[in-house]
Amino acid sequence: MLLSRRAFLKTTALSGSAVALSSKNILGRLSRQSDSCFGVNQFIDNNPDAVFIMRTSVDSKTNCEAKKKAGLDFAKSVFVPRSEAGSGIPMTNKIALKPNITCRQTADPKYTTLGTMGIVTDSFFVEGIIESMKQLGICSSNFYLREVNCASDFEEGGYLSMAKRTGANIRDLSSDVKNLSAEDVQWIDIENGQYFKRLPYLAPINSPDSYLINIAKFKTHSMGMTLCAKNIQGAIAQPYQMHCTLFKDEMNINPDCVVPGAKDNIMANYLRHVEEKIPRWNKPGDTGGLWQELWATRCLDNNSVTKAGLNIIEGIYGRDGNFIVGPGADGLATDYLSNIVIFGKNPFHVDIIGHWLGGHEPGNFGLFHLALERKLSNYLNPESIPLYEWKADGSAVKSKLTDFPRTLLKTGYLTKDYNGQSEDVWHLVNEPFSYPSGVESPGVSQRPESFVLSQNYPNPFNPSTSIQFSIPKSGNVRMEILDIYGRVIDVLVDGYFSGGQHLTVWNNKNSSSGIYFYRMFFEGYTKTKQMMLLK
């Protein structure tokens, strides 16, 4: 039942000084706080274990404008101004972006620019992110594109021309760390590292005044799928980034940067993990499970200190195989339109969902077992990870894995060609895995015990504001916007939602400044809150 005009006026009167603030006072407060900081949407910050999937609608991998628009739409909804003191990243910070712009193998006789686009993160998508963040007030000179590998291939992926268009800094930093200047390197100690004691990063990555955005590509690799956790490997200076060396080989690095007895400990861990029956870990040979144990250990050391503000998988189009070679009829890898962007705060949670969407069962990959063991991940089972569909308006709807299509991307990961087994070199790692119960440790329960309607943010706002709500079980939710007279002027949501947290957005460019109310109905319960539009 609608509240009467008298009831609404009474509510307004009881709200006290919050409503009595003059426009001048509020504008003064906003002007002092605005344009000084930014951050990710508060809902993402409040759900650090969650993974979000945004659908894109690109019709061709060569449609540059559509890919750029996908980046613009994504970043506009995810990166927002922060006015609360101490809650944001200063606009003056250096924004380090780590796309996957690895070697494209241009010397291969089968190489073509068009045929190998899926090897790297799409440059037009990254351009959209940069241009959107510039609209927040970040100077173009504050953006730094960093990759250690194959600087000679940067333009093949469009990155040099993109950097010119956006004003971002991109440089050839592929020399040995001994030949780089001190300001180009940020050395970081690895506390509790199992292989590395210390690593050199390409500045400004891991510098105190920087903010890192990790933008991986939705593609396969001999390590499975080379997503966020592996992509950040290319942020390390030569030759310390060469984590994929065979167990029998040594990295050509300063021995003082290696934990004493590291390989003995890794061998012991490997034998233990074989006993614990990590799938495929018992594959013998130089490129078997022991090789994966060594690589995963180095990867986890790196991820333990390299904390991105956001981890993203650009999946506008995905790629199978391994660089140029793959399961296609011609022996080449293939790009497939997949039209998804996967992102979140935890790189391993993002990668687990990415593996599942690539057609694989994440429990079959040793990296995720080791990440859980080292407490860098809270999950192994993809169905346990809080999952949301993210909309371009900044709203989020609790979802299930099966709500999204899978793009089957075959990999050469630990092929079962041993102990009498026979498996194609290019395969899906999709054998059933029995996830044990009680091994995961989610930080926050995603199933509230009661129905909750949160205060909108920002408040006051202009022209849009976000409203978070939670329901204890699945059911129909209706949320209305009312003016000061109790008249319904908009309906934000009216439909069936799964139990858990959700986020909706009111974007209003036509209403005048003033007090408004939002009211939520769920299975006989009703709750109303007040907000202020200020133009």
Coordinates of C-alpha atoms in Angstrom, one line a residue:
M1 CA 0.0 0.0 0.0
L2 CA 1.3 3.5 -0.9
L3 CA 2.3 5.7 2.0
S4 CA 0.1 8.7 2.4
R5 CA 1.3 12.2 1.7
R6 CA 1.0 13.0 5.4
A7 CA 3.1 9.9 6.3
F8 CA 5.8 10.9 3.8
L9 CA 5.9 14.5 5.1
K10 CA 6.2 13.1 8.6
T11 CA 9.1 10.9 7.6
T12 CA 10.8 13.9 6.0
A13 CA 10.3 16.0 9.1
L14 CA 11.7 13.3 11.4
S15 CA 14.9 12.9 9.3
G16 CA 16.2 16.1 10.9
S17 CA 19.4 17.8 9.8
A18 CA 20.1 15.3 7.0
V19 CA 17.2 16.7 5.1
A20 CA 17.6 20.3 6.3
L21 CA 21.0 20.6 4.7
S22 CA 21.0 23.4 2.3
S23 CA 22.0 22.9 -1.4
K24 CA 24.8 25.4 -0.8
N25 CA 26.2 23.3 2.1
I26 CA 25.9 20.0 0.3
L27 CA 27.4 21.4 -2.9
G28 CA 30.3 22.8 -0.9
R29 CA 30.9 19.5 0.7
L30 CA 30.8 17.6 -2.6
S31 CA 33.1 20.1 -4.3
R32 CA 35.7 19.6 -1.5
Q33 CA 35.5 15.8 -1.8
S34 CA 34.9 15.3 -5.5
D35 CA 37.5 14.5 -8.2
S36 CA 40.2 13.7 -5.7
C37 CA 39.9 9.9 -5.5
F38 CA 38.5 7.0 -7.5
G39 CA 37.9 3.3 -6.8
V40 CA 35.9 0.3 -8.0
N41 CA 32.2 0.3 -7.4
Q42 CA 31.5 -0.1 -3.7
F43 CA 29.6 -3.3 -4.3
I44 CA 32.7 -5.0 -5.8
D45 CA 34.8 -3.8 -2.8
N46 CA 32.2 -5.1 -0.4
N47 CA 32.3 -8.6 -2.1
P48 CA 36.0 -9.3 -2.5
D49 CA 35.4 -13.1 -2.9
A50 CA 32.8 -12.6 -5.7
V51 CA 33.3 -12.9 -9.4
F52 CA 31.3 -10.7 -11.9
I53 CA 30.6 -11.4 -15.5
M54 CA 29.6 -8.7 -18.0
R55 CA 28.2 -9.6 -21.4
T56 CA 29.4 -7.7 -24.4
S57 CA 27.8 -7.6 -27.9
V58 CA 30.7 -7.4 -30.3
D59 CA 29.8 -8.9 -33.7
S60 CA 33.3 -9.5 -35.0
K61 CA 36.8 -9.6 -33.5
T62 CA 37.8 -6.9 -36.0
N63 CA 35.1 -4.5 -35.0
C64 CA 37.4 -2.0 -33.3
E65 CA 34.7 0.6 -32.3
A66 CA 32.6 -2.1 -30.7
K67 CA 35.5 -3.5 -28.7
K68 CA 36.5 0.0 -27.6
K69 CA 32.8 0.7 -26.6
A70 CA 32.9 -2.6 -24.6
G71 CA 35.9 -1.2 -22.6
L72 CA 34.2 2.2 -22.2
D73 CA 31.0 0.7 -20.9
F74 CA 32.8 -1.7 -18.6
A75 CA 35.1 0.9 -17.0
K76 CA 32.3 3.5 -16.7
S77 CA 30.3 1.1 -14.6
V78 CA 33.2 -0.3 -12.5
F79 CA 35.6 2.6 -11.8
V80 CA 33.8 5.4 -10.0
P81 CA 34.7 8.7 -8.2
R82 CA 35.2 8.2 -4.4
S83 CA 34.3 11.1 -2.2
E84 CA 34.6 9.4 1.2
A85 CA 37.8 10.4 3.0
G86 CA 40.3 7.5 3.0
S87 CA 38.3 5.2 0.9
G88 CA 39.7 5.8 -2.6
I89 CA 42.8 5.9 -4.7
P90 CA 44.2 9.4 -5.3
M91 CA 43.7 10.6 -8.9
T92 CA 47.4 11.5 -8.9
N93 CA 48.5 7.9 -8.5
K94 CA 50.2 6.1 -11.4
I95 CA 47.7 3.6 -13.0
A96 CA 49.7 0.5 -14.0
L97 CA 47.9 -1.6 -16.6
K98 CA 49.1 -5.2 -17.3
P99 CA 47.4 -6.5 -20.4
N100 CA 48.6 -9.8 -21.8
I101 CA 50.8 -8.5 -24.7
T102 CA 53.1 -11.5 -24.8
C103 CA 55.1 -12.8 -27.8
R104 CA 53.1 -13.3 -30.9
Q105 CA 55.7 -15.6 -32.6
T106 CA 55.9 -13.5 -35.7
A107 CA 58.8 -15.5 -37.0
D108 CA 56.6 -18.6 -37.4
P109 CA 55.8 -19.1 -41.1
K110 CA 52.2 -19.7 -40.3
Y111 CA 51.9 -16.3 -38.5
T112 CA 49.3 -13.8 -39.6
T113 CA 48.3 -10.7 -37.7
L114 CA 44.6 -11.5 -38.1
G115 CA 45.0 -15.2 -37.3
T116 CA 46.8 -14.5 -34.0
M117 CA 44.7 -11.7 -32.5
G118 CA 43.6 -13.9 -29.7
I119 CA 47.1 -14.3 -28.3
V120 CA 47.0 -10.9 -26.6
T121 CA 44.5 -8.8 -24.7
D122 CA 42.6 -6.7 -27.2
S123 CA 44.1 -3.2 -27.3
F124 CA 40.8 -1.5 -28.2
F125 CA 39.1 -2.9 -25.1
V126 CA 42.1 -1.6 -23.0
E127 CA 41.8 1.8 -24.8
G128 CA 38.2 2.0 -23.8
I129 CA 39.2 1.4 -20.2
I130 CA 41.8 4.2 -20.3
E131 CA 39.5 6.7 -22.0
S132 CA 36.8 6.0 -19.5
M133 CA 39.1 6.4 -16.5
K134 CA 40.4 9.7 -18.0
Q135 CA 36.8 11.0 -17.7
L136 CA 37.2 10.6 -13.9
G137 CA 39.9 13.2 -14.0
I138 CA 43.0 11.0 -14.3
C139 CA 45.7 12.5 -16.5
S140 CA 46.7 10.6 -19.6
S141 CA 50.3 10.7 -18.5
N142 CA 49.4 8.7 -15.4
F143 CA 48.7 5.6 -17.3
Y144 CA 51.5 3.0 -17.8
L145 CA 51.2 -0.1 -20.0
R146 CA 53.7 -2.7 -18.8
E147 CA 54.9 -6.0 -20.3
V148 CA 58.3 -7.6 -20.2
N149 CA 58.0 -9.9 -23.2
C150 CA 58.7 -9.2 -26.9
A151 CA 58.5 -5.4 -27.1
S152 CA 59.1 -5.8 -30.8
D153 CA 55.6 -7.3 -31.1
F154 CA 53.8 -4.4 -29.3
E155 CA 52.6 -2.8 -32.5
E156 CA 51.3 -6.1 -33.9
G157 CA 48.7 -6.0 -31.2
G158 CA 48.0 -2.3 -31.8
Y159 CA 49.5 -1.2 -28.5
L160 CA 52.0 1.4 -29.7
S161 CA 49.4 3.2 -31.8
M162 CA 46.9 2.9 -28.9
A163 CA 49.3 4.4 -26.5
K164 CA 49.8 7.4 -28.8
R165 CA 46.0 7.9 -29.1
T166 CA 45.5 7.7 -25.3
G167 CA 48.7 9.3 -24.1
A168 CA 49.6 6.2 -22.1
N169 CA 53.2 5.4 -21.4
I170 CA 54.6 2.2 -23.0
R171 CA 58.2 1.3 -23.3
D172 CA 60.6 -1.5 -24.2
L173 CA 61.7 -2.8 -20.8
S174 CA 62.6 -6.3 -22.1
S175 CA 66.4 -5.9 -21.3
D176 CA 68.0 -7.9 -18.4
V177 CA 67.2 -6.2 -15.1
K178 CA 70.9 -5.4 -14.8
N179 CA 70.6 -3.1 -17.8
L180 CA 67.5 -1.2 -16.6
S181 CA 67.7 2.0 -14.7
A182 CA 66.9 2.1 -11.0
E183 CA 63.7 4.1 -11.6
D184 CA 62.4 1.4 -13.9
V185 CA 62.6 -1.4 -11.3
Q186 CA 60.7 -1.9 -8.1
W187 CA 62.3 -4.7 -6.0
I188 CA 59.9 -6.4 -3.6
D189 CA 60.7 -8.9 -0.8
I190 CA 58.6 -12.1 -0.9
E191 CA 57.6 -12.8 2.7
N192 CA 57.1 -16.6 3.2
G193 CA 58.1 -17.2 -0.5
Q194 CA 58.6 -20.9 -1.3
Y195 CA 61.0 -20.3 -4.3
F196 CA 61.6 -16.5 -4.5
K197 CA 63.0 -14.3 -1.7
R198 CA 62.9 -11.2 -3.8
L199 CA 61.6 -10.1 -7.3
P200 CA 62.1 -7.1 -9.5
Y201 CA 59.0 -5.5 -11.0
L202 CA 58.6 -3.2 -13.9
A203 CA 57.9 0.2 -12.3
P204 CA 55.4 1.5 -11.5
I205 CA 54.0 -2.0 -10.8
N206 CA 54.2 -2.6 -7.0
S207 CA 55.3 0.9 -6.4
P208 CA 53.7 2.6 -3.3
D209 CA 52.0 5.3 -5.4
S210 CA 50.6 3.0 -8.1
Y211 CA 47.3 1.2 -8.7
L212 CA 47.4 -2.0 -10.7
I213 CA 44.8 -3.2 -13.2
N214 CA 45.4 -6.8 -14.4
I215 CA 43.8 -7.5 -17.8
A216 CA 44.3 -11.0 -18.9
K217 CA 43.1 -12.7 -22.1
F218 CA 40.5 -15.6 -22.3
K219 CA 42.8 -18.1 -23.9
T220 CA 44.5 -21.5 -23.3
H221 CA 48.1 -22.4 -22.8
S222 CA 50.3 -25.4 -21.8
M223 CA 49.5 -24.3 -18.2
G224 CA 45.8 -24.7 -18.8
M225 CA 44.2 -21.3 -19.3
T226 CA 46.6 -18.4 -19.0
L227 CA 44.4 -16.0 -17.1
C228 CA 44.9 -13.4 -14.3
A229 CA 47.3 -15.3 -12.0
K230 CA 49.7 -16.1 -14.9
N231 CA 49.3 -12.8 -16.7
I232 CA 50.9 -10.9 -13.9
Q233 CA 54.1 -13.0 -14.5
G234 CA 54.9 -10.6 -17.3
A235 CA 55.1 -7.7 -14.8
I236 CA 58.5 -9.0 -13.6
A237 CA 61.8 -7.9 -15.1
Q238 CA 64.0 -10.2 -17.2
P239 CA 65.1 -13.0 -16.5
Y240 CA 63.1 -13.3 -13.2
Q241 CA 59.8 -13.7 -15.1
M242 CA 60.9 -17.0 -16.7
H243 CA 58.9 -19.1 -14.3
C244 CA 58.3 -21.8 -16.8
T245 CA 61.8 -23.2 -16.9
L246 CA 62.1 -27.0 -16.5
F247 CA 62.7 -28.4 -13.0
K248 CA 66.2 -29.7 -14.1
D249 CA 67.2 -26.2 -15.3
E250 CA 68.2 -23.2 -13.2
M251 CA 66.9 -19.6 -13.6
N252 CA 69.7 -17.3 -14.5
I253 CA 69.1 -15.0 -11.6
N254 CA 70.9 -13.8 -8.5
P255 CA 71.0 -16.9 -6.1
D256 CA 70.4 -14.5 -3.2
C257 CA 66.9 -14.0 -4.5
V258 CA 66.1 -17.7 -4.2
V259 CA 65.0 -19.5 -1.0
P260 CA 67.7 -21.9 0.2
G261 CA 66.7 -25.5 -0.5
A262 CA 63.8 -24.3 -2.6
K263 CA 63.8 -27.2 -5.1
D264 CA 64.1 -29.8 -2.4
N265 CA 61.0 -28.4 -0.7
I266 CA 59.2 -28.2 -4.0
M267 CA 60.0 -31.8 -4.7
A268 CA 58.7 -32.8 -1.3
N269 CA 55.5 -30.8 -1.9
Y270 CA 55.1 -32.4 -5.3
L271 CA 55.4 -35.9 -3.9
R272 CA 52.8 -35.0 -1.3
H273 CA 50.4 -33.6 -3.9
V274 CA 50.7 -36.8 -6.0
E275 CA 49.8 -38.8 -2.9
E276 CA 46.9 -36.4 -2.3
K277 CA 45.9 -37.2 -5.9
I278 CA 45.8 -33.8 -7.5
P279 CA 44.6 -34.7 -11.0
R280 CA 47.3 -35.4 -13.7
W281 CA 50.0 -34.4 -11.2
N282 CA 51.5 -37.9 -11.6
K283 CA 52.4 -37.3 -15.2
P284 CA 56.2 -38.1 -15.5
G285 CA 58.8 -36.3 -17.6
D286 CA 60.2 -32.8 -18.0
T287 CA 56.8 -31.3 -18.8
G288 CA 54.8 -33.4 -16.3
G289 CA 53.4 -32.7 -12.9
L290 CA 56.8 -31.7 -11.3
W291 CA 57.2 -29.0 -13.9
Q292 CA 53.7 -27.7 -13.0
E293 CA 54.5 -27.8 -9.3
L294 CA 57.6 -25.7 -9.9
W295 CA 55.8 -23.2 -12.1
A296 CA 52.8 -22.9 -9.7
T297 CA 55.0 -22.3 -6.7
R298 CA 56.7 -19.4 -8.5
C299 CA 53.4 -18.1 -9.7
L300 CA 52.0 -18.1 -6.2
D301 CA 55.1 -16.4 -4.8
N302 CA 54.5 -13.6 -7.4
N303 CA 50.7 -13.3 -6.6
S304 CA 51.4 -13.2 -2.9
V305 CA 52.9 -9.7 -3.2
T306 CA 51.3 -8.4 -6.5
K307 CA 47.9 -7.2 -5.5
A308 CA 45.8 -5.8 -8.4
G309 CA 43.0 -3.4 -7.6
L310 CA 41.0 -5.4 -10.1
N311 CA 41.6 -8.6 -12.0
I312 CA 40.0 -8.8 -15.4
I313 CA 39.7 -11.4 -18.2
E314 CA 38.9 -9.8 -21.5
G315 CA 36.8 -12.5 -23.2
I316 CA 35.3 -10.6 -26.1
Y317 CA 36.9 -13.4 -28.1
G318 CA 38.7 -16.4 -26.7
R319 CA 41.5 -18.6 -28.2
D320 CA 42.3 -22.3 -27.9
G321 CA 45.6 -24.1 -28.4
N322 CA 49.0 -22.6 -27.5
F323 CA 50.0 -19.4 -29.2
I324 CA 49.9 -20.3 -33.0
V325 CA 49.5 -24.1 -32.9
G326 CA 46.2 -25.6 -31.8
P327 CA 43.4 -28.1 -32.5
G328 CA 42.1 -26.6 -35.7
A329 CA 42.0 -28.7 -38.9
D330 CA 45.1 -26.9 -40.1
G331 CA 46.9 -27.4 -36.9
L332 CA 46.4 -23.9 -35.8
A333 CA 44.7 -22.2 -32.8
T334 CA 41.4 -20.6 -33.4
D335 CA 39.7 -17.4 -32.0
Y336 CA 36.0 -17.7 -31.0
L337 CA 33.6 -14.9 -30.1
S338 CA 32.7 -15.4 -26.5
N339 CA 31.5 -11.9 -25.6
I340 CA 32.2 -11.9 -21.8
V341 CA 34.3 -9.9 -19.4
I342 CA 35.1 -11.7 -16.2
F343 CA 36.4 -9.8 -13.2
G344 CA 36.8 -9.5 -9.5
K345 CA 39.2 -8.7 -6.6
N346 CA 40.7 -12.2 -6.2
P347 CA 42.6 -13.4 -9.3
F348 CA 42.2 -17.1 -8.4
H349 CA 38.5 -16.8 -8.0
V350 CA 38.3 -15.0 -11.4
D351 CA 40.5 -17.7 -13.0
I352 CA 38.4 -20.6 -11.6
I353 CA 35.3 -19.1 -13.2
G354 CA 37.3 -18.4 -16.3
H355 CA 38.4 -22.1 -16.6
W356 CA 34.9 -23.3 -16.1
L357 CA 33.6 -20.9 -18.8
G358 CA 36.4 -22.2 -21.1
G359 CA 34.9 -25.7 -20.8
H360 CA 37.2 -27.1 -18.0
E361 CA 36.6 -28.4 -14.5
P362 CA 38.8 -26.2 -12.3
G363 CA 39.4 -28.9 -9.6
N364 CA 41.5 -30.7 -12.2
F365 CA 44.1 -27.9 -12.1
G366 CA 46.9 -28.1 -9.6
L367 CA 47.4 -24.3 -9.4
F368 CA 44.0 -23.9 -7.7
H369 CA 44.8 -26.6 -5.1
L370 CA 48.1 -24.9 -4.3
A371 CA 46.5 -21.5 -4.1
L372 CA 43.9 -22.8 -1.6
E373 CA 46.6 -24.5 0.4
R374 CA 48.6 -21.2 0.6
K375 CA 45.4 -19.2 1.5
L376 CA 45.6 -17.1 -1.6
S377 CA 42.2 -18.4 -2.6
N378 CA 39.1 -19.2 -0.6
Y379 CA 37.6 -21.6 -3.1
L380 CA 38.2 -24.5 -5.3
N381 CA 34.7 -25.4 -6.4
P382 CA 33.4 -22.9 -9.0
E383 CA 29.8 -23.4 -7.8
S384 CA 30.8 -22.1 -4.4
I385 CA 32.1 -18.8 -5.6
P386 CA 29.6 -15.9 -5.3
L387 CA 28.8 -15.1 -8.9
Y388 CA 27.0 -12.0 -10.3
E389 CA 26.0 -10.8 -13.8
W390 CA 27.2 -7.2 -14.1
K391 CA 25.2 -4.8 -16.2
A392 CA 26.5 -1.7 -18.0
D393 CA 24.5 0.5 -15.7
G394 CA 26.5 -0.7 -12.7
S395 CA 23.8 -3.1 -11.4
A396 CA 24.6 -6.7 -10.3
V397 CA 22.3 -9.7 -10.2
K398 CA 23.2 -12.9 -8.3
S399 CA 23.6 -15.7 -10.8
K400 CA 24.5 -19.3 -11.4
L401 CA 27.3 -20.7 -13.6
T402 CA 24.7 -22.2 -15.9
D403 CA 23.3 -18.7 -16.7
F404 CA 26.3 -18.2 -18.9
P405 CA 27.4 -19.9 -22.1
R406 CA 30.6 -21.8 -22.2
T407 CA 33.2 -21.5 -25.0
L408 CA 35.1 -24.7 -25.3
L409 CA 38.8 -23.9 -25.6
K410 CA 41.1 -26.9 -25.8
T411 CA 44.5 -26.9 -24.2
G412 CA 47.6 -29.1 -24.2
Y413 CA 47.8 -29.1 -20.4
L414 CA 49.3 -32.4 -18.9
T415 CA 48.0 -34.6 -21.7
K416 CA 47.1 -38.1 -20.4
D417 CA 49.5 -40.1 -22.6
Y418 CA 51.2 -42.1 -19.9
N419 CA 50.4 -45.2 -17.8
G420 CA 48.5 -46.7 -20.8
Q421 CA 46.2 -43.7 -21.2
S422 CA 45.5 -42.1 -24.6
E423 CA 44.3 -38.5 -25.0
D424 CA 44.4 -36.1 -27.8
V425 CA 47.2 -33.5 -27.4
W426 CA 44.5 -30.8 -27.5
H427 CA 41.7 -31.6 -25.0
L428 CA 39.3 -30.3 -22.5
V429 CA 40.3 -30.9 -18.9
N430 CA 36.7 -31.7 -18.1
E431 CA 36.7 -35.0 -16.3
P432 CA 34.4 -35.0 -13.3
F433 CA 36.1 -33.8 -10.0
S434 CA 34.7 -34.6 -6.6
Y435 CA 35.1 -31.4 -4.6
P436 CA 35.7 -32.1 -0.9
S437 CA 33.5 -30.4 1.6
G438 CA 34.9 -28.3 4.4
V439 CA 38.1 -27.2 2.6
E440 CA 36.9 -23.8 1.5
S441 CA 36.8 -20.7 3.8
P442 CA 34.6 -18.0 2.3
G443 CA 35.2 -14.6 4.0
V444 CA 31.6 -13.4 4.0
S445 CA 28.3 -15.4 3.9
Q446 CA 26.5 -14.6 0.7
R447 CA 23.1 -15.8 2.0
P448 CA 21.7 -13.3 4.4
E449 CA 19.3 -14.5 7.2
S450 CA 16.8 -11.7 6.6
F451 CA 15.7 -9.2 4.0
V452 CA 18.0 -6.1 3.9
L453 CA 17.7 -2.8 2.1
S454 CA 20.9 -0.8 2.3
Q455 CA 21.3 3.0 2.1
N456 CA 21.9 4.2 -1.4
Y457 CA 25.4 5.4 -2.4
P458 CA 26.5 8.0 -3.2
N459 CA 24.0 10.1 -1.3
P460 CA 23.4 13.0 -2.2
F461 CA 23.8 12.0 -5.9
N462 CA 23.6 13.3 -9.4
P463 CA 22.4 11.7 -11.7
S464 CA 22.7 8.1 -10.6
T465 CA 22.9 6.2 -7.4
S466 CA 23.3 2.5 -6.4
I467 CA 21.0 0.6 -4.1
Q468 CA 22.0 -2.8 -2.6
F469 CA 19.5 -5.2 -1.3
S470 CA 19.6 -8.8 0.1
I471 CA 17.0 -11.5 0.3
P472 CA 17.3 -14.7 2.4
K473 CA 15.9 -16.9 -0.4
S474 CA 14.7 -16.8 -3.9
G475 CA 11.6 -14.8 -4.7
N476 CA 9.9 -11.9 -6.3
V477 CA 11.3 -8.4 -5.5
R478 CA 9.8 -5.1 -6.4
M479 CA 11.5 -1.8 -5.8
E480 CA 9.8 1.6 -6.5
I481 CA 11.0 5.2 -6.5
L482 CA 8.6 7.7 -5.0
D483 CA 8.6 11.4 -4.8
I484 CA 7.9 13.6 -1.7
Y485 CA 4.2 13.2 -2.2
G486 CA 4.2 9.4 -2.2
R487 CA 3.7 9.0 -6.0
V488 CA 5.5 6.2 -7.7
I489 CA 7.7 7.8 -10.4
D490 CA 9.8 4.8 -11.4
V491 CA 10.1 1.0 -10.9
L492 CA 13.7 -0.2 -10.6
V493 CA 13.2 -3.9 -10.3
D494 CA 10.1 -6.1 -10.5
G495 CA 10.9 -9.8 -10.9
Y496 CA 12.3 -13.0 -9.6
F497 CA 15.7 -12.9 -7.9
S498 CA 17.9 -15.7 -6.3
G499 CA 18.7 -15.5 -2.6
G500 CA 21.7 -13.3 -1.8
Q501 CA 23.0 -9.8 -2.4
H502 CA 22.0 -7.8 -5.5
L503 CA 22.7 -4.3 -6.7
T504 CA 20.5 -2.0 -8.7
V505 CA 21.0 1.6 -10.1
W506 CA 18.6 4.5 -10.4
N507 CA 19.8 6.8 -13.2
N508 CA 17.7 9.9 -13.3
K509 CA 18.4 12.9 -15.5
N510 CA 14.9 14.3 -15.7
S511 CA 13.8 14.8 -12.1
S512 CA 14.5 17.9 -10.1
S513 CA 16.6 18.2 -7.0
G514 CA 14.9 17.1 -3.8
I515 CA 14.1 14.3 -1.5
Y516 CA 13.1 10.9 -3.0
F517 CA 12.3 7.5 -1.5
Y518 CA 12.9 4.0 -2.6
R519 CA 10.7 1.2 -1.3
M520 CA 11.2 -2.5 -1.6
F521 CA 8.7 -5.3 -1.4
F522 CA 9.6 -9.0 -0.8
E523 CA 7.1 -11.7 0.3
G524 CA 5.0 -9.4 2.5
Y525 CA 7.9 -7.4 3.8
T526 CA 8.3 -3.7 3.0
K527 CA 11.1 -1.3 3.7
T528 CA 11.5 2.3 2.7
K529 CA 14.6 4.6 2.7
Q530 CA 15.2 8.2 1.8
M531 CA 17.7 9.7 -0.6
M532 CA 18.6 13.1 -2.1
L533 CA 19.0 14.1 -5.7
L534 CA 21.1 17.2 -6.1
K535 CA 21.6 19.0 -9.4

